[in-house]
Amino acid sequence: MEDIIRRNRKQTEQRLISAAGEVFRTNGYAGIKLNKVARQAGVQKNLIYRYFGSVQKLFREYILKQDYWSFYHKNLDNILEENQQDSGRNLAKNVLEKQLDYFYSNSEMQQVIRWEICEKNEISRGISDARERLGEEMLGLTDPYFRGSKVNFRALLALQIAGIYYFVLHAMVNGSTFCGIDISKESDMKELHRTLKQIIDWAYEKASS
């Protein structure tokens, strides 16, 4: 009986999270209201309080499920241990390549990022701060390597990560090329992957020279 109750709760939670996403896609963050989300999910609104505490916390759960960086939160200890030997060089490459692929293929994550940079609120700020804390942990691998060099690896990564966001959003919103690069073409996407890795290699080589 307890297994059935837990399973039913899990299913209801997932319905609510999916409903929050549907409301967000249709109406934006302004549409995330208790009654609207409950109606979209087809459940009583008191279940939102019971399972999540508030509709804002429910929406935060939806955002976290879409967030690319949540994978690294869950597996941080193993990731850091596996990437110590090369001072985070391959980790940096993998993070950027996977970010590009994930962001390009996930329209919900695209909408989330657009919302985060257009509307100031506690949820988006909290998630951004969590990403920063994660970044500090991961940059702990790279900082010692670049200390004392003329390479500001943090600034380099910031530009690459932000560039990926803008490049994809520009293509999806305007449908145009950027510097002649068409991200919808497989050949151009491969070049972006190659260049992301090349920039990381240049940075590591410059710091060691």
CSV table of C-alpha atoms in Angstrom, one decimal:
chain,number,residue,atom,x,y,z
A,1,MET,CA,0.0,0.0,0.0
A,2,GLU,CA,2.8,2.4,0.9
A,3,ASP,CA,4.5,1.6,-2.5
A,4,ILE,CA,1.3,2.6,-4.3
A,5,ILE,CA,1.0,5.8,-2.3
A,6,ARG,CA,4.6,6.7,-3.1
A,7,ARG,CA,4.1,5.9,-6.8
A,8,ASN,CA,1.0,7.9,-7.0
A,9,ARG,CA,2.7,10.9,-5.3
A,10,LYS,CA,5.6,10.6,-7.8
A,11,GLN,CA,3.2,10.6,-10.7
A,12,THR,CA,1.3,13.6,-9.4
A,13,GLU,CA,4.5,15.5,-8.8
A,14,GLN,CA,5.6,14.9,-12.3
A,15,ARG,CA,2.2,16.0,-13.7
A,16,LEU,CA,2.5,19.2,-11.7
A,17,ILE,CA,6.1,19.8,-12.9
A,18,SER,CA,5.0,19.2,-16.5
A,19,ALA,CA,2.0,21.5,-16.0
A,20,ALA,CA,4.2,24.3,-14.7
A,21,GLY,CA,6.4,23.9,-17.8
A,22,GLU,CA,3.4,24.0,-20.1
A,23,VAL,CA,2.0,27.2,-18.4
A,24,PHE,CA,5.5,28.8,-18.6
A,25,ARG,CA,5.8,28.0,-22.3
A,26,THR,CA,2.4,29.4,-23.0
A,27,ASN,CA,2.1,32.3,-20.6
A,28,GLY,CA,5.6,33.0,-19.3
A,29,TYR,CA,6.5,33.4,-15.7
A,30,ALA,CA,3.6,35.8,-15.1
A,31,GLY,CA,1.3,32.8,-15.8
A,32,ILE,CA,2.7,30.7,-13.0
A,33,LYS,CA,-0.3,30.9,-10.7
A,34,LEU,CA,-1.6,28.3,-8.3
A,35,ASN,CA,-5.0,27.8,-9.9
A,36,LYS,CA,-3.7,27.8,-13.4
A,37,VAL,CA,-1.0,25.2,-12.8
A,38,ALA,CA,-3.4,23.0,-10.8
A,39,ARG,CA,-6.0,23.2,-13.6
A,40,GLN,CA,-3.4,22.4,-16.2
A,41,ALA,CA,-2.3,19.3,-14.2
A,42,GLY,CA,-5.9,18.3,-13.5
A,43,VAL,CA,-5.3,18.0,-9.7
A,44,GLN,CA,-6.4,19.9,-6.6
A,45,LYS,CA,-4.4,23.0,-5.8
A,46,ASN,CA,-3.7,21.9,-2.2
A,47,LEU,CA,-1.4,19.2,-3.6
A,48,ILE,CA,1.0,21.9,-4.8
A,49,TYR,CA,1.3,23.1,-1.2
A,50,ARG,CA,1.5,19.5,0.1
A,51,TYR,CA,4.2,18.3,-2.3
A,52,PHE,CA,6.2,21.5,-3.1
A,53,GLY,CA,5.3,24.1,-0.4
A,54,SER,CA,4.4,26.7,-3.0
A,55,VAL,CA,3.8,27.2,-6.7
A,56,GLN,CA,7.1,29.2,-6.8
A,57,LYS,CA,9.0,26.1,-5.4
A,58,LEU,CA,7.2,23.9,-7.9
A,59,PHE,CA,8.3,26.2,-10.7
A,60,ARG,CA,11.9,26.1,-9.4
A,61,GLU,CA,11.8,22.3,-9.5
A,62,TYR,CA,10.7,22.6,-13.2
A,63,ILE,CA,13.6,24.9,-13.9
A,64,LEU,CA,16.1,22.6,-12.2
A,65,LYS,CA,14.9,19.7,-14.3
A,66,GLN,CA,15.7,21.7,-17.5
A,67,ASP,CA,19.0,23.2,-16.3
A,68,TYR,CA,22.0,21.7,-18.1
A,69,TRP,CA,24.2,22.3,-15.0
A,70,SER,CA,22.1,20.1,-12.7
A,71,PHE,CA,23.9,17.0,-14.0
A,72,TYR,CA,27.1,18.4,-12.6
A,73,HIS,CA,25.5,19.2,-9.3
A,74,LYS,CA,24.5,15.6,-8.9
A,75,ASN,CA,27.8,14.1,-9.9
A,76,LEU,CA,30.2,16.8,-8.7
A,77,ASP,CA,32.5,14.7,-6.5
A,78,ASN,CA,33.1,12.0,-9.1
A,79,ILE,CA,33.6,14.6,-11.8
A,80,LEU,CA,36.2,16.5,-9.8
A,81,GLU,CA,38.1,13.3,-8.9
A,82,GLU,CA,38.1,12.0,-12.5
A,83,ASN,CA,39.5,15.3,-13.9
A,84,GLN,CA,42.3,16.2,-11.4
A,85,GLN,CA,45.1,14.7,-13.5
A,86,ASP,CA,45.0,17.2,-16.4
A,87,SER,CA,43.9,20.2,-14.2
A,88,GLY,CA,40.4,20.2,-15.7
A,89,ARG,CA,41.5,20.6,-19.3
A,90,ASN,CA,39.2,17.8,-20.7
A,91,LEU,CA,36.5,18.7,-18.3
A,92,ALA,CA,36.4,22.3,-19.7
A,93,LYS,CA,36.1,20.9,-23.2
A,94,ASN,CA,33.4,18.4,-22.3
A,95,VAL,CA,31.4,21.0,-20.4
A,96,LEU,CA,31.4,23.5,-23.3
A,97,GLU,CA,30.6,20.9,-26.0
A,98,LYS,CA,27.8,19.3,-24.1
A,99,GLN,CA,26.4,22.8,-23.2
A,100,LEU,CA,26.3,23.7,-26.9
A,101,ASP,CA,24.5,20.4,-27.8
A,102,TYR,CA,22.1,20.5,-24.9
A,103,PHE,CA,21.2,24.2,-25.3
A,104,TYR,CA,20.7,23.9,-29.1
A,105,SER,CA,18.4,20.9,-28.8
A,106,ASN,CA,16.4,21.9,-25.7
A,107,SER,CA,13.8,24.6,-26.5
A,108,GLU,CA,12.7,24.7,-22.9
A,109,MET,CA,16.2,25.6,-21.6
A,110,GLN,CA,16.4,28.3,-24.3
A,111,GLN,CA,13.2,29.8,-22.9
A,112,VAL,CA,14.4,29.6,-19.4
A,113,ILE,CA,17.6,31.4,-20.2
A,114,ARG,CA,15.7,34.1,-22.1
A,115,TRP,CA,13.5,34.6,-19.0
A,116,GLU,CA,16.4,34.7,-16.6
A,117,ILE,CA,18.1,37.5,-18.5
A,118,CYS,CA,14.9,39.5,-19.0
A,119,GLU,CA,13.2,39.3,-15.6
A,120,LYS,CA,14.8,39.8,-12.2
A,121,ASN,CA,13.3,37.6,-9.5
A,122,GLU,CA,14.3,35.4,-6.6
A,123,ILE,CA,14.0,32.1,-8.4
A,124,SER,CA,16.3,33.0,-11.3
A,125,ARG,CA,18.8,34.7,-9.0
A,126,GLY,CA,18.9,31.7,-6.7
A,127,ILE,CA,19.5,29.3,-9.6
A,128,SER,CA,22.2,31.6,-11.0
A,129,ASP,CA,23.9,31.7,-7.6
A,130,ALA,CA,23.8,27.9,-7.5
A,131,ARG,CA,25.5,27.7,-10.8
A,132,GLU,CA,28.1,30.1,-9.6
A,133,ARG,CA,28.8,27.9,-6.5
A,134,LEU,CA,29.1,24.9,-8.8
A,135,GLY,CA,31.5,26.9,-11.1
A,136,GLU,CA,33.7,27.7,-8.1
A,137,GLU,CA,34.0,24.0,-7.3
A,138,MET,CA,34.9,23.2,-10.9
A,139,LEU,CA,37.3,26.1,-11.3
A,140,GLY,CA,39.1,24.9,-8.3
A,141,LEU,CA,40.7,22.4,-10.7
A,142,THR,CA,41.8,25.0,-13.2
A,143,ASP,CA,42.8,27.9,-10.9
A,144,PRO,CA,46.2,26.4,-9.7
A,145,TYR,CA,47.2,25.7,-13.3
A,146,PHE,CA,46.7,29.3,-14.5
A,147,ARG,CA,47.9,31.0,-11.3
A,148,GLY,CA,50.8,33.3,-12.1
A,149,SER,CA,50.2,33.1,-15.9
A,150,LYS,CA,48.9,35.8,-18.2
A,151,VAL,CA,45.8,33.7,-19.0
A,152,ASN,CA,42.6,34.6,-17.3
A,153,PHE,CA,40.9,31.3,-17.7
A,154,ARG,CA,37.8,32.4,-15.8
A,155,ALA,CA,37.2,35.3,-18.2
A,156,LEU,CA,37.8,33.0,-21.1
A,157,LEU,CA,35.2,30.5,-19.9
A,158,ALA,CA,32.7,33.2,-19.1
A,159,LEU,CA,33.0,34.5,-22.7
A,160,GLN,CA,32.6,31.0,-24.1
A,161,ILE,CA,29.6,30.0,-22.0
A,162,ALA,CA,27.9,33.3,-22.7
A,163,GLY,CA,28.7,33.1,-26.3
A,164,ILE,CA,27.1,29.7,-26.6
A,165,TYR,CA,23.9,31.0,-25.1
A,166,TYR,CA,23.8,34.0,-27.4
A,167,PHE,CA,24.8,32.1,-30.5
A,168,VAL,CA,22.0,29.6,-30.1
A,169,LEU,CA,19.4,32.1,-29.1
A,170,HIS,CA,20.3,34.4,-32.0
A,171,ALA,CA,19.8,31.4,-34.4
A,172,MET,CA,16.6,30.3,-32.9
A,173,VAL,CA,14.9,33.7,-32.6
A,174,ASN,CA,16.2,35.3,-35.8
A,175,GLY,CA,16.9,32.2,-37.9
A,176,SER,CA,20.0,34.0,-39.3
A,177,THR,CA,23.7,33.1,-39.5
A,178,PHE,CA,26.2,34.7,-37.2
A,179,CYS,CA,29.6,35.7,-38.7
A,180,GLY,CA,28.5,33.5,-41.6
A,181,ILE,CA,28.1,30.4,-39.4
A,182,ASP,CA,24.8,28.5,-39.7
A,183,ILE,CA,24.4,26.5,-36.5
A,184,SER,CA,21.7,24.4,-38.2
A,185,LYS,CA,24.3,22.9,-40.6
A,186,GLU,CA,26.1,19.9,-39.3
A,187,SER,CA,29.4,21.1,-40.8
A,188,ASP,CA,29.2,24.4,-39.0
A,189,MET,CA,28.2,22.8,-35.7
A,190,LYS,CA,31.3,20.6,-36.0
A,191,GLU,CA,33.4,23.7,-36.5
A,192,LEU,CA,32.0,25.2,-33.4
A,193,HIS,CA,32.8,22.1,-31.4
A,194,ARG,CA,36.4,22.0,-32.8
A,195,THR,CA,36.9,25.7,-32.0
A,196,LEU,CA,35.6,25.5,-28.5
A,197,LYS,CA,38.2,22.8,-27.8
A,198,GLN,CA,40.9,24.6,-29.7
A,199,ILE,CA,40.5,27.7,-27.5
A,200,ILE,CA,40.8,25.6,-24.3
A,201,ASP,CA,44.0,24.0,-25.7
A,202,TRP,CA,45.4,27.4,-26.6
A,203,ALA,CA,44.8,28.7,-23.1
A,204,TYR,CA,46.5,25.7,-21.4
A,205,GLU,CA,49.5,25.9,-23.9
A,206,LYS,CA,49.9,29.6,-23.3
A,207,ALA,CA,49.8,29.3,-19.6
A,208,SER,CA,52.6,26.6,-19.7
A,209,SER,CA,54.9,28.5,-22.1
